[in-house]
Amino acid sequence: MEATLMGSLRDHHRKSELEVALKLNGSIRLKMAQFLQERGFVEIPPVIYSTATDPLNHPVYDPSFDYEGTRYSITKSMIFHKQILVQQFPKIYSFSPNVRLEMPEKAKTGRHLLEFTQLDLEMLDATREDAIRLGEDLFCDVIKHVKEKHSKDLESIERTISVPSKPFRRIKYMDAMKQYGDDFESILSREAKEPFWIIDIPLEAREFYDRESDTEKGILNDMDLIYPEGFCEALSGGEREYKIERILERVRAKNQSPEQFEWFIEEARSGLRLSAGFGIGIERLLRYICGYKRIEDTHPFPKIPGQKSV
Ligand code: ASP
Ligand code: MG
């Protein structure tokens, strides 16, 4: 017989783990919104489906449908919407639900849900440096808040976390790769005691929209934040390509077509300014804060790769 939700919640352990995760979920979202609004960010509503969504840089199934003769995809990230809207509203964020139908083997990582929420934000006339600084401040504030307001909750799940010192360490992608090989992210994450940045990710490893360095060919002005203790990727972000010729060149280099992103490309033709931002996965952040082995313990209705869900 399949396990029911009520059945699995009668397991006292899972119920108390989920309870803490849900309590922290509400609390950190409030904290993040407050942090951003104090800095002049405007919250924008999430986009659930649209004609152009994040192509991602790894294979996933594409949930899409037709409506009145137009093809739509469910949002994989709001990257294009935020890059366009930030031109009018210079600091924006959204708690954005995303659907990424990952391949079944991703279940092994303990950090992939097919449906998740990311705090996605973008700043106009900003550089990667600005995004990194904001990310560090935001992360440290959230951890400080959790320690101050939720020490009992952390105690109840036997979790200890600390506020990292700023600035976080930075490691260049190619250096990490040379030293540790393909699996560098997990190796470095397991060794680390504090979060750190992987920067200068090469073009092949990222989507077309991250901006290529003006001085180093094939290297992007972008970054990932990696959690310590083996929890791996926390956020991805960077500067964006904003000149139409470069956008088109990058789309072509990925063997993608401008038609796939028609709405975005049309907007970009009218001229964009540089922006930078990032997206941080909420369930992954909760998993790290709570120290859970599996991301599904942060969610009452987890969608696990390769598994049937309600
Ligand atoms: N939201 C983007 C993503 O999901 C991250 C970013 O802002 O670059 O890849
Ligand atoms: Mg991305």
mmCIF file of C-alpha atoms and ligand atoms in Angstrom, residues 54 56-57 77 79 100 206-207 209-210 236-237 240, ligand 2:
data_model
loop_
_atom_site.group_PDB
_atom_site.id
_atom_site.type_symbol
_atom_site.label_atom_id
_atom_site.label_comp_id
_atom_site.label_asym_id
_atom_site.label_seq_id
_atom_site.Cartn_x
_atom_site.Cartn_y
_atom_site.Cartn_z
ATOM 1 C CA ASP A 54 14.619 29.660 -18.686
ATOM 2 C CA LEU A 56 18.411 25.821 -18.273
ATOM 3 C CA ASN A 57 21.740 24.221 -19.026
ATOM 4 C CA SER A 77 12.768 30.465 -13.709
ATOM 5 C CA ILE A 79 15.001 35.100 -15.559
ATOM 6 C CA ARG A 100 11.810 21.606 -13.411
ATOM 7 C CA ARG A 206 25.730 28.040 -18.085
ATOM 8 C CA GLU A 207 22.728 29.387 -19.956
ATOM 9 C CA TYR A 209 21.904 34.862 -20.491
ATOM 10 C CA ASP A 210 24.871 35.098 -18.074
ATOM 11 C CA SER A 236 23.024 30.912 -8.972
ATOM 12 C CA GLY A 237 23.321 34.349 -10.421
ATOM 13 C CA ARG A 240 23.225 39.430 -17.770
HETATM 14 MG MG MG B 2 20.627 29.786 -14.204
#
